[in-house]
Amino acid sequence: MLFRSLVLFSTGRKIKILYCGITGRHSSDIYRLKGFFQNNFDVYALDYRKIFSFGGEILLLDSILHAVYSFQPDLIFVNKGEKISPNIIKTIKKYFPEILWFLFYGDMREKLTLFMKRNLSNYDALLINADDKEYWDMYKEAGIKMIFYYHSATDTDIFKKILNIKEKYDIGFFGGNYHGNFPDSILRYKIVEALIVKYKVLIHGNAWGGYGNKAVYGDEYSKAASSCKILLGISNFNHIYKYTSNRTWNSMATGFVLHYYFNGIEILFKNNYHLVWFKKPNEMFKLIDYFLEHPVERKRIYRNGRELMKKDHTYKMRAKELSKIFLEVKHVKSA
């Protein structure tokens, strides 16, 4: 599908992005594309996983080549991209060497996946939602030269507190998928188990030992979160500097957030102002008891957090950041 926009890009024309993502109803790609449109980019979107499932690598290469010929993008933006092989990128680069290739990778791993090891050196830049220079070394060893901190965002039109929904749960935990082999997964699991004993808890996510409901997205996320007095955030990778998943941003746009401390949280947020964080489980219980009894403070902190999301952490803002990154990478490549 080809999308058109109206206003000129800062270089004198619109930046043209061929977006290779996962454009299903529940994907964050939908919000990212909306941010691109809000910044007046021209975008041609391909769902590479669907194309690959129909015809494998041959059809995927043909589809990307067709889009490149017809659309003539400045930038190919890939989200995750495990089906886009080195052969696909090398073939297109052979005929269109001026097009920049960006990979956005938001799934933290302790080790590189096989496709990243094979393919990372073919990209011009990696966008990653962690600002951890030591962690970046793992990616640089795979051959990528330019890395940019490009953290998560939210869509405040979709993620918001719905005021006519009664807060019937003390705590909401939307944990995504349970990964027992990730560093802090066991910690998350034990905290959830302890909370269930003492409070009325709503859990949404996959493979949470029978405790949870299925994962929710978009409007359904906002409805579920609005029924909770406190939204609990716990990352799988608390040691990685300034990393947290998009659920933190979505939750802050939707309700009062109590978050387990992660490295660099104080750089992103102000404690007891945008959200509240804790470092030990016993501290968490004290804070939960306090804020359950102080709804006015919960609302104040939620409003401050939401205003921060609207000001600095929407997909529209990330698109503005992307335009600067694009110009920087283009300058380096042309030097």
CSV table of N, CA, C and O in Angstrom, one decimal, residues 165-259:
chain,number,residue,atom,x,y,z
A,165,ILE,N,-14.6,3.8,33.2
A,165,ILE,CA,-14.4,2.4,33.6
A,165,ILE,C,-14.0,2.4,35.1
A,165,ILE,O,-13.0,3.1,35.5
A,166,LYS,N,-14.7,1.6,35.9
A,166,LYS,CA,-14.4,1.5,37.3
A,166,LYS,C,-13.1,0.8,37.6
A,166,LYS,O,-12.7,-0.2,37.0
A,167,GLU,N,-12.3,1.4,38.5
A,167,GLU,CA,-11.0,0.8,38.9
A,167,GLU,C,-11.3,-0.4,39.9
A,167,GLU,O,-11.2,-0.2,41.2
A,168,LYS,N,-11.6,-1.5,39.4
A,168,LYS,CA,-12.0,-2.7,40.3
A,168,LYS,C,-10.8,-3.6,40.6
A,168,LYS,O,-11.0,-4.5,41.5
A,169,TYR,N,-9.6,-3.3,40.1
A,169,TYR,CA,-8.4,-4.1,40.4
A,169,TYR,C,-7.4,-3.2,41.1
A,169,TYR,O,-7.3,-2.0,40.8
A,170,ASP,N,-6.7,-3.7,42.1
A,170,ASP,CA,-5.7,-3.0,42.8
A,170,ASP,C,-4.5,-2.8,41.9
A,170,ASP,O,-3.9,-1.7,41.8
A,171,ILE,N,-4.1,-3.8,41.2
A,171,ILE,CA,-2.9,-3.8,40.4
A,171,ILE,C,-3.1,-4.4,39.0
A,171,ILE,O,-3.8,-5.5,38.9
A,172,GLY,N,-2.6,-3.8,38.0
A,172,GLY,CA,-2.6,-4.4,36.7
A,172,GLY,C,-1.1,-4.8,36.2
A,172,GLY,O,-0.2,-3.9,36.4
A,173,PHE,N,-0.9,-6.0,35.8
A,173,PHE,CA,0.4,-6.3,35.3
A,173,PHE,C,0.3,-6.9,33.9
A,173,PHE,O,-0.3,-7.9,33.7
A,174,PHE,N,0.8,-6.1,32.9
A,174,PHE,CA,0.7,-6.5,31.5
A,174,PHE,C,2.1,-6.9,31.1
A,174,PHE,O,2.9,-6.1,30.6
A,175,GLY,N,2.4,-8.2,31.3
A,175,GLY,CA,3.8,-8.6,31.2
A,175,GLY,C,4.3,-9.2,29.9
A,175,GLY,O,5.4,-9.7,29.8
A,176,GLY,N,3.5,-9.0,28.8
A,176,GLY,CA,3.9,-9.6,27.5
A,176,GLY,C,4.1,-11.1,27.6
A,176,GLY,O,3.3,-11.8,28.2
A,177,ASN,N,5.2,-11.6,27.1
A,177,ASN,CA,5.5,-13.0,27.1
A,177,ASN,C,6.4,-13.3,28.3
A,177,ASN,O,7.2,-12.6,28.7
A,178,TYR,N,6.2,-14.5,28.9
A,178,TYR,CA,7.1,-15.0,29.9
A,178,TYR,C,8.3,-15.7,29.3
A,178,TYR,O,8.1,-16.7,28.5
A,179,HIS,N,9.5,-15.2,29.6
A,179,HIS,CA,10.7,-15.8,29.1
A,179,HIS,C,11.5,-16.3,30.3
A,179,HIS,O,12.2,-15.5,30.9
A,180,GLY,N,11.5,-17.6,30.6
A,180,GLY,CA,12.2,-18.1,31.7
A,180,GLY,C,13.7,-18.0,31.7
A,180,GLY,O,14.3,-18.0,32.7
A,181,ASN,N,14.2,-17.8,30.5
A,181,ASN,CA,15.7,-17.7,30.3
A,181,ASN,C,16.2,-16.3,30.3
A,181,ASN,O,17.4,-16.1,30.1
A,182,PHE,N,15.4,-15.3,30.4
A,182,PHE,CA,15.9,-13.9,30.5
A,182,PHE,C,16.3,-13.6,31.9
A,182,PHE,O,15.7,-14.1,32.9
A,183,PRO,N,17.2,-12.6,32.1
A,183,PRO,CA,17.8,-12.4,33.4
A,183,PRO,C,16.8,-12.2,34.5
A,183,PRO,O,17.0,-12.7,35.6
A,184,ASP,N,15.8,-11.4,34.3
A,184,ASP,CA,14.9,-11.0,35.4
A,184,ASP,C,13.5,-11.6,35.3
A,184,ASP,O,12.6,-11.1,36.0
A,185,SER,N,13.4,-12.6,34.5
A,185,SER,CA,12.1,-13.3,34.3
A,185,SER,C,11.6,-13.9,35.6
A,185,SER,O,10.4,-13.9,36.0
A,186,ILE,N,12.5,-14.6,36.3
A,186,ILE,CA,12.2,-15.3,37.5
A,186,ILE,C,11.7,-14.3,38.6
A,186,ILE,O,10.8,-14.5,39.3
A,187,LEU,N,12.5,-13.2,38.6
A,187,LEU,CA,12.1,-12.1,39.5
A,187,LEU,C,10.7,-11.6,39.3
A,187,LEU,O,9.8,-11.5,40.2
A,188,ARG,N,10.3,-11.4,38.0
A,188,ARG,CA,9.0,-11.0,37.6
A,188,ARG,C,8.0,-12.0,38.1
A,188,ARG,O,6.9,-11.6,38.6
A,189,TYR,N,8.3,-13.2,37.8
A,189,TYR,CA,7.3,-14.3,38.2
A,189,TYR,C,7.1,-14.4,39.7
A,189,TYR,O,5.9,-14.5,40.1
A,190,LYS,N,8.1,-14.3,40.5
A,190,LYS,CA,8.0,-14.4,41.9
A,190,LYS,C,7.2,-13.2,42.4
A,190,LYS,O,6.4,-13.3,43.4
A,191,ILE,N,7.4,-12.0,41.9
A,191,ILE,CA,6.7,-10.8,42.3
A,191,ILE,C,5.2,-10.9,42.0
A,191,ILE,O,4.3,-10.6,42.8
A,192,VAL,N,4.9,-11.4,40.8
A,192,VAL,CA,3.5,-11.6,40.4
A,192,VAL,C,2.8,-12.7,41.4
A,192,VAL,O,1.7,-12.4,41.8
A,193,GLU,N,3.5,-13.7,41.7
A,193,GLU,CA,3.0,-14.7,42.6
A,193,GLU,C,2.7,-14.1,44.0
A,193,GLU,O,1.6,-14.4,44.6
A,194,ALA,N,3.6,-13.3,44.5
A,194,ALA,CA,3.4,-12.6,45.8
A,194,ALA,C,2.2,-11.7,45.8
A,194,ALA,O,1.5,-11.6,46.7
A,195,LEU,N,2.1,-11.0,44.7
A,195,LEU,CA,1.0,-10.0,44.6
A,195,LEU,C,-0.4,-10.6,44.6
A,195,LEU,O,-1.3,-10.1,45.2
A,196,ILE,N,-0.5,-11.7,43.9
A,196,ILE,CA,-1.8,-12.4,43.8
A,196,ILE,C,-2.3,-12.8,45.2
A,196,ILE,O,-3.6,-12.8,45.4
A,197,VAL,N,-1.4,-13.1,46.1
A,197,VAL,CA,-1.8,-13.5,47.5
A,197,VAL,C,-2.5,-12.4,48.2
A,197,VAL,O,-3.5,-12.6,49.0
A,198,LYS,N,-2.0,-11.2,48.0
A,198,LYS,CA,-2.4,-10.1,48.9
A,198,LYS,C,-3.4,-9.1,48.2
A,198,LYS,O,-4.2,-8.4,48.9
A,199,TYR,N,-3.4,-9.0,46.9
A,199,TYR,CA,-4.2,-7.9,46.2
A,199,TYR,C,-5.1,-8.5,45.1
A,199,TYR,O,-4.9,-9.7,44.7
A,200,LYS,N,-6.0,-7.7,44.7
A,200,LYS,CA,-6.8,-8.1,43.5
A,200,LYS,C,-6.0,-7.6,42.3
A,200,LYS,O,-5.8,-6.4,42.0
A,201,VAL,N,-5.5,-8.6,41.5
A,201,VAL,CA,-4.6,-8.4,40.4
A,201,VAL,C,-5.1,-8.8,39.1
A,201,VAL,O,-5.7,-9.9,39.0
A,202,LEU,N,-5.0,-7.9,38.1
A,202,LEU,CA,-5.3,-8.3,36.7
A,202,LEU,C,-4.1,-8.5,35.9
A,202,LEU,O,-3.2,-7.6,35.9
A,203,ILE,N,-3.9,-9.7,35.3
A,203,ILE,CA,-2.7,-10.0,34.6
A,203,ILE,C,-3.1,-10.3,33.1
A,203,ILE,O,-4.0,-11.0,32.8
A,204,HIS,N,-2.4,-9.7,32.2
A,204,HIS,CA,-2.5,-9.9,30.8
A,204,HIS,C,-1.1,-10.2,30.2
A,204,HIS,O,-0.2,-9.5,30.4
A,205,GLY,N,-1.0,-11.3,29.5
A,205,GLY,CA,0.3,-11.7,28.9
A,205,GLY,C,0.2,-13.2,28.6
A,205,GLY,O,-0.7,-13.9,28.9
A,206,ASN,N,1.3,-13.7,28.0
A,206,ASN,CA,1.3,-15.1,27.5
A,206,ASN,C,2.2,-16.0,28.4
A,206,ASN,O,3.3,-15.5,28.8
A,207,ALA,N,1.8,-17.2,28.7
A,207,ALA,CA,2.6,-18.1,29.5
A,207,ALA,C,3.0,-17.7,30.8
A,207,ALA,O,4.1,-17.8,31.2
A,208,TRP,N,2.0,-17.2,31.6
A,208,TRP,CA,2.3,-16.8,33.0
A,208,TRP,C,1.7,-17.8,34.0
A,208,TRP,O,1.1,-17.5,35.0
A,209,GLY,N,2.0,-19.1,33.7
A,209,GLY,CA,1.6,-20.1,34.6
A,209,GLY,C,0.2,-20.3,35.0
A,209,GLY,O,-0.2,-20.7,36.1
A,210,GLY,N,-0.7,-19.9,34.1
A,210,GLY,CA,-2.1,-20.0,34.3
A,210,GLY,C,-2.7,-18.8,35.1
A,210,GLY,O,-3.9,-18.7,35.3
A,211,TYR,N,-1.8,-17.9,35.5
A,211,TYR,CA,-2.3,-16.7,36.2
A,211,TYR,C,-3.0,-15.7,35.3
A,211,TYR,O,-3.9,-15.0,35.7
A,212,GLY,N,-2.5,-15.6,34.1
A,212,GLY,CA,-2.9,-14.4,33.3
A,212,GLY,C,-3.9,-14.7,32.2
A,212,GLY,O,-4.2,-15.9,31.9
A,213,ASN,N,-4.5,-13.6,31.7
A,213,ASN,CA,-5.3,-13.7,30.5
A,213,ASN,C,-4.4,-13.4,29.3
A,213,ASN,O,-3.3,-13.1,29.4
A,214,LYS,N,-5.0,-13.6,28.1
A,214,LYS,CA,-4.2,-13.3,26.9
A,214,LYS,C,-3.8,-11.9,26.8
A,214,LYS,O,-4.4,-11.0,27.4
A,215,ALA,N,-2.7,-11.6,26.1
A,215,ALA,CA,-2.2,-10.3,25.9
A,215,ALA,C,-3.3,-9.4,25.3
A,215,ALA,O,-4.1,-9.8,24.5
A,216,VAL,N,-3.2,-8.1,25.7
A,216,VAL,CA,-4.1,-7.1,25.1
A,216,VAL,C,-3.3,-6.0,24.4
A,216,VAL,O,-2.2,-5.7,24.8
A,217,TYR,N,-4.0,-5.4,23.4
A,217,TYR,CA,-3.3,-4.4,22.6
A,217,TYR,C,-4.3,-3.2,22.3
A,217,TYR,O,-5.5,-3.3,22.4
A,218,GLY,N,-3.7,-2.1,22.0
A,218,GLY,CA,-4.4,-0.9,21.6
A,218,GLY,C,-5.6,-0.5,22.5
A,218,GLY,O,-5.3,-0.4,23.7
A,219,ASP,N,-6.8,-0.4,22.0
A,219,ASP,CA,-7.9,0.0,22.8
A,219,ASP,C,-8.2,-0.9,23.9
A,219,ASP,O,-8.6,-0.5,25.0
A,220,GLU,N,-8.0,-2.2,23.7
A,220,GLU,CA,-8.2,-3.2,24.7
A,220,GLU,C,-7.2,-3.0,25.9
A,220,GLU,O,-7.6,-3.3,27.0
A,221,TYR,N,-6.0,-2.7,25.6
A,221,TYR,CA,-5.0,-2.4,26.6
A,221,TYR,C,-5.5,-1.2,27.5
A,221,TYR,O,-5.4,-1.3,28.7
A,222,SER,N,-6.0,-0.2,26.8
A,222,SER,CA,-6.4,1.0,27.6
A,222,SER,C,-7.6,0.7,28.5
A,222,SER,O,-7.7,1.1,29.6
A,223,LYS,N,-8.6,-0.1,28.0
A,223,LYS,CA,-9.7,-0.5,28.8
A,223,LYS,C,-9.3,-1.3,30.0
A,223,LYS,O,-9.8,-1.1,31.1
A,224,ALA,N,-8.4,-2.3,29.8
A,224,ALA,CA,-7.9,-3.1,30.9
A,224,ALA,C,-7.1,-2.3,31.9
A,224,ALA,O,-7.3,-2.4,33.1
A,225,ALA,N,-6.2,-1.5,31.4
A,225,ALA,CA,-5.4,-0.6,32.3
A,225,ALA,C,-6.3,0.3,33.1
A,225,ALA,O,-6.0,0.6,34.2
A,226,SER,N,-7.3,0.8,32.5
A,226,SER,CA,-8.2,1.8,33.2
A,226,SER,C,-8.9,1.2,34.3
A,226,SER,O,-9.4,1.9,35.2
A,227,SER,N,-9.0,-0.1,34.3
A,227,SER,CA,-9.7,-0.8,35.4
A,227,SER,C,-8.8,-1.1,36.6
A,227,SER,O,-9.2,-1.7,37.6
A,228,CYS,N,-7.5,-0.6,36.5
A,228,CYS,CA,-6.6,-0.9,37.6
A,228,CYS,C,-6.1,0.4,38.3
A,228,CYS,O,-5.9,1.4,37.6
A,229,LYS,N,-5.9,0.4,39.6
A,229,LYS,CA,-5.5,1.6,40.3
A,229,LYS,C,-4.0,1.8,40.1
A,229,LYS,O,-3.5,2.9,40.0
A,230,ILE,N,-3.2,0.7,40.0
A,230,ILE,CA,-1.8,0.8,39.9
A,230,ILE,C,-1.4,-0.2,38.7
A,230,ILE,O,-1.9,-1.3,38.7
A,231,LEU,N,-0.5,0.3,37.9
A,231,LEU,CA,0.0,-0.5,36.8
A,231,LEU,C,1.5,-0.8,37.1
A,231,LEU,O,2.3,0.1,37.4
A,232,LEU,N,1.8,-2.1,37.2
A,232,LEU,CA,3.1,-2.5,37.6
A,232,LEU,C,4.0,-2.7,36.4
A,232,LEU,O,3.6,-3.4,35.4
A,233,GLY,N,5.2,-2.2,36.4
A,233,GLY,CA,6.2,-2.4,35.4
A,233,GLY,C,7.4,-3.1,35.9
A,233,GLY,O,8.0,-2.7,36.9
A,234,ILE,N,7.8,-4.2,35.2
A,234,ILE,CA,9.1,-4.9,35.5
A,234,ILE,C,9.7,-5.3,34.2
A,234,ILE,O,9.1,-6.1,33.5
A,235,SER,N,10.9,-4.9,33.9
A,235,SER,CA,11.6,-5.3,32.7
A,235,SER,C,12.3,-6.7,32.9
A,235,SER,O,12.6,-7.1,34.0
A,236,ASN,N,12.5,-7.3,31.7
A,236,ASN,CA,13.3,-8.6,31.7
A,236,ASN,C,14.8,-8.3,31.8
A,236,ASN,O,15.5,-9.2,32.0
A,237,PHE,N,15.2,-7.1,31.6
A,237,PHE,CA,16.6,-6.7,31.5
A,237,PHE,C,16.9,-5.4,32.2
A,237,PHE,O,17.2,-4.4,31.6
A,238,ASN,N,16.7,-5.5,33.6
A,238,ASN,CA,16.9,-4.3,34.4
A,238,ASN,C,18.3,-3.7,34.4
A,238,ASN,O,18.5,-2.6,34.7
A,239,HIS,N,19.3,-4.5,34.0
A,239,HIS,CA,20.7,-4.1,34.1
A,239,HIS,C,21.1,-3.3,32.9
A,239,HIS,O,22.1,-2.6,32.9
A,240,ILE,N,20.3,-3.4,31.8
A,240,ILE,CA,20.7,-2.7,30.5
A,240,ILE,C,20.3,-1.2,30.6
A,240,ILE,O,19.1,-0.9,30.9
A,241,TYR,N,21.2,-0.3,30.4
A,241,TYR,CA,21.0,1.1,30.6
A,241,TYR,C,19.9,1.7,29.7
A,241,TYR,O,20.0,1.6,28.5
A,242,LYS,N,19.0,2.3,30.4
A,242,LYS,CA,17.9,3.0,29.7
A,242,LYS,C,17.0,2.1,28.8
A,242,LYS,O,16.5,2.6,27.8
A,243,TYR,N,16.9,0.9,29.2
A,243,TYR,CA,16.0,0.0,28.4
A,243,TYR,C,14.8,-0.3,29.2
A,243,TYR,O,14.8,-0.7,30.3
A,244,THR,N,13.7,-0.2,28.5
A,244,THR,CA,12.4,-0.8,29.0
A,244,THR,C,11.5,-1.0,27.7
A,244,THR,O,11.7,-0.3,26.7
A,245,SER,N,10.6,-1.9,27.8
A,245,SER,CA,9.7,-2.2,26.7
A,245,SER,C,8.7,-1.1,26.5
A,245,SER,O,8.5,-0.2,27.3
A,246,ASN,N,8.0,-1.1,25.3
A,246,ASN,CA,7.0,-0.1,25.1
A,246,ASN,C,5.8,-0.2,26.0
A,246,ASN,O,5.0,0.8,26.1
A,247,ARG,N,5.7,-1.3,26.8
A,247,ARG,CA,4.6,-1.3,27.8
A,247,ARG,C,4.7,-0.3,28.9
A,247,ARG,O,3.7,0.2,29.4
A,248,THR,N,6.0,0.1,29.2
A,248,THR,CA,6.1,1.2,30.1
A,248,THR,C,5.5,2.5,29.6
A,248,THR,O,4.8,3.2,30.3
A,249,TRP,N,5.8,2.8,28.4
A,249,TRP,CA,5.3,4.1,27.8
A,249,TRP,C,3.8,4.0,27.6
A,249,TRP,O,3.1,5.0,27.9
A,250,ASN,N,3.3,2.9,27.2
A,250,ASN,CA,1.8,2.7,27.0
A,250,ASN,C,1.1,2.8,28.4
A,250,ASN,O,0.1,3.5,28.5
A,251,SER,N,1.7,2.3,29.4
A,251,SER,CA,1.1,2.3,30.7
A,251,SER,C,1.1,3.7,31.3
A,251,SER,O,0.2,4.2,31.9
A,252,MET,N,2.2,4.4,31.1
A,252,MET,CA,2.3,5.8,31.6
A,252,MET,C,1.3,6.7,30.9
A,252,MET,O,0.9,7.7,31.5
A,253,ALA,N,1.0,6.4,29.7
A,253,ALA,CA,-0.1,7.2,29.0
A,253,ALA,C,-1.5,6.8,29.4
A,253,ALA,O,-2.4,7.5,29.2
A,254,THR,N,-1.6,5.7,30.2
A,254,THR,CA,-2.9,5.1,30.5
A,254,THR,C,-3.2,5.2,32.0
A,254,THR,O,-4.4,5.3,32.3
A,255,GLY,N,-2.2,5.2,32.9
A,255,GLY,CA,-2.5,5.1,34.3
A,255,GLY,C,-1.3,5.4,35.2
A,255,GLY,O,-0.2,5.7,34.7
A,256,PHE,N,-1.5,5.3,36.5
A,256,PHE,CA,-0.4,5.4,37.4
A,256,PHE,C,0.5,4.2,37.4
A,256,PHE,O,0.1,3.1,37.5
A,257,VAL,N,1.8,4.4,37.2
A,257,VAL,CA,2.8,3.4,37.1
A,257,VAL,C,3.7,3.3,38.3
A,257,VAL,O,4.4,4.2,38.7
A,258,LEU,N,3.8,2.0,38.8
A,258,LEU,CA,4.8,1.7,39.8
A,258,LEU,C,5.8,0.7,39.1
A,258,LEU,O,5.4,-0.3,38.7
A,259,HIS,N,7.1,1.1,39.1
A,259,HIS,CA,8.0,0.4,38.2
A,259,HIS,C,9.2,-0.1,39.0
A,259,HIS,O,9.8,0.6,39.9
